[in-house]
mmCIF file of C-alpha atoms in Angstrom:
data_model
loop_
_atom_site.group_PDB
_atom_site.id
_atom_site.type_symbol
_atom_site.label_atom_id
_atom_site.label_comp_id
_atom_site.label_asym_id
_atom_site.label_seq_id
_atom_site.Cartn_x
_atom_site.Cartn_y
_atom_site.Cartn_z
ATOM 1 C CA UNK A 1 60.515 -6.185 -27.380
ATOM 2 C CA UNK A 2 58.196 -5.048 -30.171
ATOM 3 C CA UNK A 3 55.771 -7.862 -29.330
ATOM 4 C CA UNK A 4 55.700 -6.730 -25.702
ATOM 5 C CA UNK A 5 55.057 -3.145 -26.717
ATOM 6 C CA UNK A 6 52.320 -4.215 -29.117
ATOM 7 C CA UNK A 7 50.549 -6.230 -26.414
ATOM 8 C CA UNK A 8 50.896 -3.363 -23.952
ATOM 9 C CA UNK A 9 49.447 -0.892 -26.450
ATOM 10 C CA UNK A 10 46.608 -3.312 -27.145
ATOM 11 C CA UNK A 11 45.839 -3.480 -23.427
ATOM 12 C CA UNK A 12 45.911 0.304 -23.146
ATOM 13 C CA UNK A 13 43.569 0.676 -26.124
ATOM 14 C CA UNK A 14 41.118 -1.820 -24.629
ATOM 15 C CA UNK A 15 41.263 -0.044 -21.280
ATOM 16 C CA UNK A 16 40.489 3.329 -22.853
ATOM 17 C CA UNK A 17 37.631 1.886 -24.898
ATOM 18 C CA UNK A 18 36.104 0.372 -21.764
ATOM 19 C CA UNK A 19 36.493 3.504 -19.655
ATOM 20 C CA UNK A 20 33.303 4.187 -17.676
ATOM 21 C CA UNK A 21 31.135 7.153 -18.527
ATOM 22 C CA UNK A 22 29.866 9.674 -15.987
ATOM 23 C CA UNK A 23 26.564 8.977 -14.218
ATOM 24 C CA UNK A 24 23.924 9.363 -16.942
ATOM 25 C CA UNK A 25 21.624 11.719 -15.025
ATOM 26 C CA UNK A 26 24.482 13.944 -13.843
ATOM 27 C CA UNK A 27 26.052 14.078 -17.293
ATOM 28 C CA UNK A 28 22.688 14.880 -18.903
ATOM 29 C CA UNK A 29 22.078 17.707 -16.444
ATOM 30 C CA UNK A 30 25.571 19.069 -17.112
ATOM 31 C CA UNK A 31 24.849 18.899 -20.836
ATOM 32 C CA UNK A 32 21.571 20.774 -20.337
ATOM 33 C CA UNK A 33 23.526 23.452 -18.460
ATOM 34 C CA UNK A 34 25.686 23.973 -21.548
ATOM 35 C CA UNK A 35 22.674 24.289 -23.846
ATOM 36 C CA UNK A 36 22.704 20.759 -25.281
ATOM 37 C CA UNK A 37 19.220 19.486 -26.161
ATOM 38 C CA UNK A 38 18.019 17.084 -23.478
ATOM 39 C CA UNK A 39 17.039 13.522 -24.317
ATOM 40 C CA UNK A 40 15.559 10.494 -22.599
ATOM 41 C CA UNK A 41 18.175 8.399 -20.817
ATOM 42 C CA UNK A 42 18.276 4.962 -19.210
ATOM 43 C CA UNK A 43 19.639 4.922 -15.673
ATOM 44 C CA UNK A 44 21.427 2.104 -13.920
ATOM 45 C CA UNK A 45 18.143 0.546 -12.755
ATOM 46 C CA UNK A 46 16.783 0.301 -16.291
ATOM 47 C CA UNK A 47 14.301 3.150 -15.814
ATOM 48 C CA UNK A 48 13.762 5.313 -18.897
ATOM 49 C CA UNK A 49 13.950 8.880 -17.615
ATOM 50 C CA UNK A 50 12.697 11.912 -19.496
ATOM 51 C CA UNK A 51 13.933 15.480 -18.922
ATOM 52 C CA UNK A 52 11.257 17.269 -16.930
ATOM 53 C CA UNK A 53 9.828 20.367 -18.572
ATOM 54 C CA UNK A 54 11.434 19.814 -21.984
ATOM 55 C CA UNK A 55 8.621 18.068 -23.865
ATOM 56 C CA UNK A 56 5.656 15.714 -23.418
ATOM 57 C CA UNK A 57 6.963 12.135 -23.527
ATOM 58 C CA UNK A 58 5.180 9.379 -25.431
ATOM 59 C CA UNK A 59 5.011 6.161 -23.437
ATOM 60 C CA UNK A 60 4.516 2.854 -25.238
ATOM 61 C CA UNK A 61 2.437 0.350 -23.248
ATOM 62 C CA UNK A 62 1.305 -3.191 -24.008
ATOM 63 C CA UNK A 63 -2.189 -4.616 -23.416
ATOM 64 C CA UNK A 64 -2.543 -6.455 -20.100
ATOM 65 C CA UNK A 65 0.985 -5.417 -19.061
ATOM 66 C CA UNK A 66 1.714 -2.666 -16.549
ATOM 67 C CA UNK A 67 3.870 0.421 -16.860
ATOM 68 C CA UNK A 68 5.370 1.744 -13.641
ATOM 69 C CA UNK A 69 5.610 5.545 -13.588
ATOM 70 C CA UNK A 70 8.061 6.452 -10.828
ATOM 71 C CA UNK A 71 7.811 9.896 -9.269
ATOM 72 C CA UNK A 72 10.594 11.960 -7.755
ATOM 73 C CA UNK A 73 11.541 10.866 -4.233
ATOM 74 C CA UNK A 74 9.906 13.121 -1.654
ATOM 75 C CA UNK A 75 6.955 14.251 -3.780
ATOM 76 C CA UNK A 76 3.366 13.062 -3.293
ATOM 77 C CA UNK A 77 0.842 12.345 -6.047
ATOM 78 C CA UNK A 78 -2.290 14.409 -5.388
ATOM 79 C CA UNK A 79 -4.395 13.968 -8.523
ATOM 80 C CA UNK A 80 -4.389 12.046 -11.807
ATOM 81 C CA UNK A 81 -6.520 12.613 -14.892
ATOM 82 C CA UNK A 82 -6.581 10.278 -17.893
ATOM 83 C CA UNK A 83 -8.422 10.850 -21.166
ATOM 84 C CA UNK A 84 -9.676 7.269 -21.544
ATOM 85 C CA UNK A 85 -10.495 5.936 -18.097
ATOM 86 C CA UNK A 86 -12.549 3.010 -19.452
ATOM 87 C CA UNK A 87 -9.817 1.269 -21.422
ATOM 88 C CA UNK A 88 -6.820 2.370 -19.374
ATOM 89 C CA UNK A 89 -6.543 1.204 -15.773
ATOM 90 C CA UNK A 90 -4.651 3.442 -13.355
ATOM 91 C CA UNK A 91 -3.572 2.929 -9.772
ATOM 92 C CA UNK A 92 -1.558 5.179 -7.470
ATOM 93 C CA UNK A 93 0.759 3.622 -4.885
ATOM 94 C CA UNK A 94 1.840 6.029 -2.184
ATOM 95 C CA UNK A 95 5.350 5.212 -1.109
ATOM 96 C CA UNK A 96 8.625 7.057 -1.248
ATOM 97 C CA UNK A 97 8.838 7.461 -4.147
ATOM 98 C CA UNK A 98 5.188 7.312 -5.211
ATOM 99 C CA UNK A 99 4.283 5.166 -8.224
ATOM 100 C CA UNK A 100 1.513 5.474 -10.814
ATOM 101 C CA UNK A 101 0.685 2.090 -12.383
ATOM 102 C CA UNK A 102 -0.829 2.064 -15.891
ATOM 103 C CA UNK A 103 -2.369 -0.824 -17.848
ATOM 104 C CA UNK A 104 -4.153 -0.648 -21.223
ATOM 105 C CA UNK A 105 -6.901 -3.237 -21.837
ATOM 106 C CA UNK A 106 -6.529 -3.291 -25.612
ATOM 107 C CA UNK A 107 -4.111 -2.419 -28.388
ATOM 108 C CA UNK A 108 -4.291 0.570 -30.715
ATOM 109 C CA UNK A 109 -5.288 2.954 -27.905
ATOM 110 C CA UNK A 110 -4.070 6.528 -27.634
ATOM 111 C CA UNK A 111 -4.800 8.930 -24.814
ATOM 112 C CA UNK A 112 -3.093 11.344 -22.433
ATOM 113 C CA UNK A 113 -2.403 11.408 -18.722
ATOM 114 C CA UNK A 114 -1.866 14.281 -16.300
ATOM 115 C CA UNK A 115 -0.206 13.625 -12.942
ATOM 116 C CA UNK A 116 -0.301 16.400 -10.352
ATOM 117 C CA UNK A 117 1.958 16.187 -7.321
ATOM 118 C CA UNK A 118 2.789 18.612 -4.551
ATOM 119 C CA UNK A 119 5.882 19.640 -6.526
ATOM 120 C CA UNK A 120 5.315 19.101 -10.268
ATOM 121 C CA UNK A 121 2.704 18.647 -12.968
ATOM 122 C CA UNK A 122 3.499 15.909 -15.492
ATOM 123 C CA UNK A 123 1.972 15.261 -18.902
ATOM 124 C CA UNK A 124 2.264 11.996 -20.822
ATOM 125 C CA UNK A 125 0.977 10.742 -24.152
ATOM 126 C CA UNK A 126 0.034 7.071 -23.883
ATOM 127 C CA UNK A 127 -0.007 4.584 -26.755
ATOM 128 C CA UNK A 128 -0.803 0.855 -26.541
ATOM 129 C CA UNK A 129 0.682 -1.640 -28.978
ATOM 130 C CA UNK A 130 0.984 -5.397 -29.170
ATOM 131 C CA UNK A 131 4.739 -5.107 -29.284
ATOM 132 C CA UNK A 132 7.694 -4.210 -27.099
ATOM 133 C CA UNK A 133 6.902 -1.632 -24.441
ATOM 134 C CA UNK A 134 8.568 0.449 -21.739
ATOM 135 C CA UNK A 135 7.898 -1.137 -18.334
ATOM 136 C CA UNK A 136 9.398 1.600 -16.141
ATOM 137 C CA UNK A 137 9.646 5.336 -16.670
ATOM 138 C CA UNK A 138 10.488 8.397 -14.632
ATOM 139 C CA UNK A 139 12.009 11.817 -14.986
ATOM 140 C CA UNK A 140 15.232 13.639 -14.300
ATOM 141 C CA UNK A 141 15.317 17.321 -13.473
ATOM 142 C CA UNK A 142 18.232 19.157 -15.101
ATOM 143 C CA UNK A 143 17.100 22.656 -14.163
ATOM 144 C CA UNK A 144 16.642 21.699 -10.530
ATOM 145 C CA UNK A 145 19.978 19.899 -10.483
ATOM 146 C CA UNK A 146 21.805 22.951 -11.800
ATOM 147 C CA UNK A 147 20.089 25.195 -9.238
ATOM 148 C CA UNK A 148 21.069 22.797 -6.464
ATOM 149 C CA UNK A 149 24.669 22.747 -7.646
ATOM 150 C CA UNK A 150 24.695 26.531 -7.583
ATOM 151 C CA UNK A 151 23.226 26.538 -4.074
ATOM 152 C CA UNK A 152 25.640 23.905 -2.788
ATOM 153 C CA UNK A 153 28.476 25.726 -4.454
ATOM 154 C CA UNK A 154 27.860 29.160 -3.049
ATOM 155 C CA UNK A 155 31.546 28.726 -2.265
ATOM 156 C CA UNK A 156 32.086 27.832 -5.884
ATOM 157 C CA UNK A 157 33.340 31.295 -6.730
ATOM 158 C CA UNK A 158 36.445 31.528 -4.581
ATOM 159 C CA UNK A 159 39.758 33.284 -4.462
ATOM 160 C CA UNK A 160 42.891 31.397 -5.341
ATOM 161 C CA UNK A 161 44.904 30.522 -2.239
ATOM 162 C CA UNK A 162 48.219 32.278 -1.803
ATOM 163 C CA UNK A 163 50.830 30.217 -3.600
ATOM 164 C CA UNK A 164 54.400 30.727 -4.733
ATOM 165 C CA UNK A 165 56.220 29.360 -7.758
ATOM 166 C CA UNK A 166 58.467 27.251 -5.534
ATOM 167 C CA UNK A 167 55.654 24.996 -4.351
ATOM 168 C CA UNK A 168 53.851 24.556 -7.690
ATOM 169 C CA UNK A 169 53.970 21.315 -9.625
ATOM 170 C CA UNK A 170 53.382 21.619 -13.377
ATOM 171 C CA UNK A 171 54.049 17.943 -14.049
ATOM 172 C CA UNK A 172 50.816 17.070 -15.871
ATOM 173 C CA UNK A 173 50.057 15.862 -19.373
ATOM 174 C CA UNK A 174 46.755 15.406 -21.120
ATOM 175 C CA UNK A 175 44.991 13.776 -24.028
ATOM 176 C CA UNK A 176 41.779 14.747 -25.750
ATOM 177 C CA UNK A 177 40.257 17.338 -28.106
ATOM 178 C CA UNK A 178 42.080 20.658 -28.268
ATOM 179 C CA UNK A 179 38.885 22.696 -27.881
ATOM 180 C CA UNK A 180 38.357 21.366 -24.354
ATOM 181 C CA UNK A 181 41.952 21.397 -23.094
ATOM 182 C CA UNK A 182 43.033 23.722 -20.254
ATOM 183 C CA UNK A 183 45.707 26.293 -21.011
ATOM 184 C CA UNK A 184 47.680 25.230 -17.938
ATOM 185 C CA UNK A 185 47.445 22.630 -15.162
ATOM 186 C CA UNK A 186 49.372 22.669 -11.867
ATOM 187 C CA UNK A 187 48.981 21.860 -8.176
ATOM 188 C CA UNK A 188 50.280 23.301 -4.911
ATOM 189 C CA UNK A 189 50.354 20.006 -3.020
ATOM 190 C CA UNK A 190 46.748 20.373 -1.840
ATOM 191 C CA UNK A 191 44.728 21.713 -4.764
ATOM 192 C CA UNK A 192 44.815 21.278 -8.540
ATOM 193 C CA UNK A 193 44.355 24.357 -10.739
ATOM 194 C CA UNK A 194 43.038 24.208 -14.281
ATOM 195 C CA UNK A 195 43.408 27.419 -16.255
ATOM 196 C CA UNK A 196 40.707 27.326 -18.916
ATOM 197 C CA UNK A 197 40.862 29.267 -22.198
ATOM 198 C CA UNK A 198 39.622 32.844 -22.024
ATOM 199 C CA UNK A 199 37.473 32.094 -25.078
ATOM 200 C CA UNK A 200 35.490 29.402 -23.246
ATOM 201 C CA UNK A 201 31.954 30.607 -22.573
ATOM 202 C CA UNK A 202 30.353 30.085 -19.174
ATOM 203 C CA UNK A 203 27.778 27.762 -20.695
ATOM 204 C CA UNK A 204 30.508 25.569 -22.179
ATOM 205 C CA UNK A 205 32.181 24.747 -18.868
ATOM 206 C CA UNK A 206 32.843 21.001 -18.611
ATOM 207 C CA UNK A 207 32.276 18.866 -15.530
ATOM 208 C CA UNK A 208 35.262 17.482 -13.602
ATOM 209 C CA UNK A 209 35.373 13.801 -12.692
ATOM 210 C CA UNK A 210 37.761 11.461 -10.925
ATOM 211 C CA UNK A 211 37.586 7.674 -10.962
ATOM 212 C CA UNK A 212 35.709 6.459 -7.895
ATOM 213 C CA UNK A 213 36.412 3.389 -5.783
ATOM 214 C CA UNK A 214 33.861 1.453 -7.852
ATOM 215 C CA UNK A 215 35.692 2.290 -11.069
ATOM 216 C CA UNK A 216 33.023 4.714 -12.284
ATOM 217 C CA UNK A 217 33.376 8.450 -12.811
ATOM 218 C CA UNK A 218 32.568 10.517 -9.713
ATOM 219 C CA UNK A 219 32.015 14.263 -9.630
ATOM 220 C CA UNK A 220 34.750 16.233 -7.903
ATOM 221 C CA UNK A 221 34.270 19.222 -5.619
ATOM 222 C CA UNK A 222 35.713 22.247 -7.364
ATOM 223 C CA UNK A 223 35.408 26.002 -7.305
ATOM 224 C CA UNK A 224 35.638 28.652 -9.987
ATOM 225 C CA UNK A 225 37.837 31.708 -9.793
ATOM 226 C CA UNK A 226 38.071 33.694 -12.993
ATOM 227 C CA UNK A 227 39.485 31.360 -15.642
ATOM 228 C CA UNK A 228 40.526 28.749 -13.069
ATOM 229 C CA UNK A 229 38.952 25.561 -11.839
ATOM 230 C CA UNK A 230 40.228 24.930 -8.293
ATOM 231 C CA UNK A 231 39.900 21.231 -7.413
ATOM 232 C CA UNK A 232 39.981 20.487 -3.690
ATOM 233 C CA UNK A 233 41.956 17.248 -3.910
ATOM 234 C CA UNK A 234 44.911 15.610 -5.632
ATOM 235 C CA UNK A 235 44.589 12.594 -7.920
ATOM 236 C CA UNK A 236 46.657 10.833 -10.530
ATOM 237 C CA UNK A 237 43.958 11.295 -13.177
ATOM 238 C CA UNK A 238 41.128 13.773 -13.741
ATOM 239 C CA UNK A 239 38.638 13.975 -16.603
ATOM 240 C CA UNK A 240 36.921 17.015 -18.093
ATOM 241 C CA UNK A 241 33.636 15.978 -19.724
ATOM 242 C CA UNK A 242 31.348 18.132 -21.835
ATOM 243 C CA UNK A 243 28.130 16.676 -23.214
ATOM 244 C CA UNK A 244 26.559 13.276 -22.765
ATOM 245 C CA UNK A 245 26.480 9.872 -24.460
ATOM 246 C CA UNK A 246 28.018 9.540 -27.898
ATOM 247 C CA UNK A 247 28.240 13.345 -28.181
ATOM 248 C CA UNK A 248 30.343 13.722 -25.041
ATOM 249 C CA UNK A 249 33.838 15.180 -25.313
ATOM 250 C CA UNK A 250 36.488 14.100 -22.815
ATOM 251 C CA UNK A 251 39.915 15.401 -21.917
ATOM 252 C CA UNK A 252 41.945 13.261 -19.509
ATOM 253 C CA UNK A 253 44.641 14.870 -17.349
ATOM 254 C CA UNK A 254 47.454 12.706 -15.990
ATOM 255 C CA UNK A 255 49.866 13.568 -13.210
ATOM 256 C CA UNK A 256 53.529 12.875 -13.927
ATOM 257 C CA UNK A 257 55.574 12.369 -17.073
ATOM 258 C CA UNK A 258 54.179 10.900 -20.269
ATOM 259 C CA UNK A 259 54.780 7.172 -20.554
ATOM 260 C CA UNK A 260 56.683 6.040 -23.644
ATOM 261 C CA UNK A 261 53.504 4.970 -25.464
ATOM 262 C CA UNK A 262 52.115 8.532 -25.208
ATOM 263 C CA UNK A 263 55.392 10.340 -25.848
ATOM 264 C CA UNK A 264 56.653 11.564 -29.166
ATOM 265 C CA UNK A 265 54.479 14.634 -29.553
ATOM 266 C CA UNK A 266 51.382 12.987 -30.980
ATOM 267 C CA UNK A 267 48.581 15.365 -31.878
ATOM 268 C CA UNK A 268 46.168 15.780 -28.982
ATOM 269 C CA UNK A 269 48.744 15.080 -26.247
ATOM 270 C CA UNK A 270 50.398 17.882 -24.328
ATOM 271 C CA UNK A 271 52.591 18.329 -21.284
ATOM 272 C CA UNK A 272 52.567 21.464 -19.179
ATOM 273 C CA UNK A 273 55.682 23.334 -18.162
ATOM 274 C CA UNK A 274 56.148 26.558 -16.303
#
């Protein structure tokens, strides 16, 4: 019996450790929205993406190797200007997205590059070294993402539907840091309601994810009404995520009763009652 429980706990621990993280670009934009300092990230295609408008990135290139600078889909490169046009070769490929191809002819070179498109102006510092380099770069746009979310979610601020105590289900339990935990969680058979602490600032609002069909975290459609998150679907598990990467905080909400391995009142676990 104890051996079985030990093996089961070991499997649970491994499963939690291997849990997928939210999409890197989405999580980074959500972190920016909360005031977290933005950083370069690597997306699923291996492209190093820098936060647009935050700082001037330094790109490491290697002599006689190319660096592919990928622009935002839908924008067109209009002009480029490079400080050292003799020792740095540059070529613009118009596609969707457009690409700017860079190649230094020697090592120990330092210059800068300006790329002007019909939507943005980009600045890069270029350095060539006879060492490892970054073959593909691009940007992500946290400010634009947040504005788009606000536009798409004009219905985000909504009134709570009319519900009665008889049709509410409070059978949820959670695990994760206390600072991020909702005060109360319940559903009415169609929506899930998360009552967040009154002390939580607007800029500290976490993102809500559910596990997608591919096993990765997927953003959930939700609305805000006062202290409540109103999620427009039911699921066995939801995650509240604040921050990105190793600094991310996560609270996981489970529907139903605590299993025996989570019962016993451990710190950080909580079940909601009326």
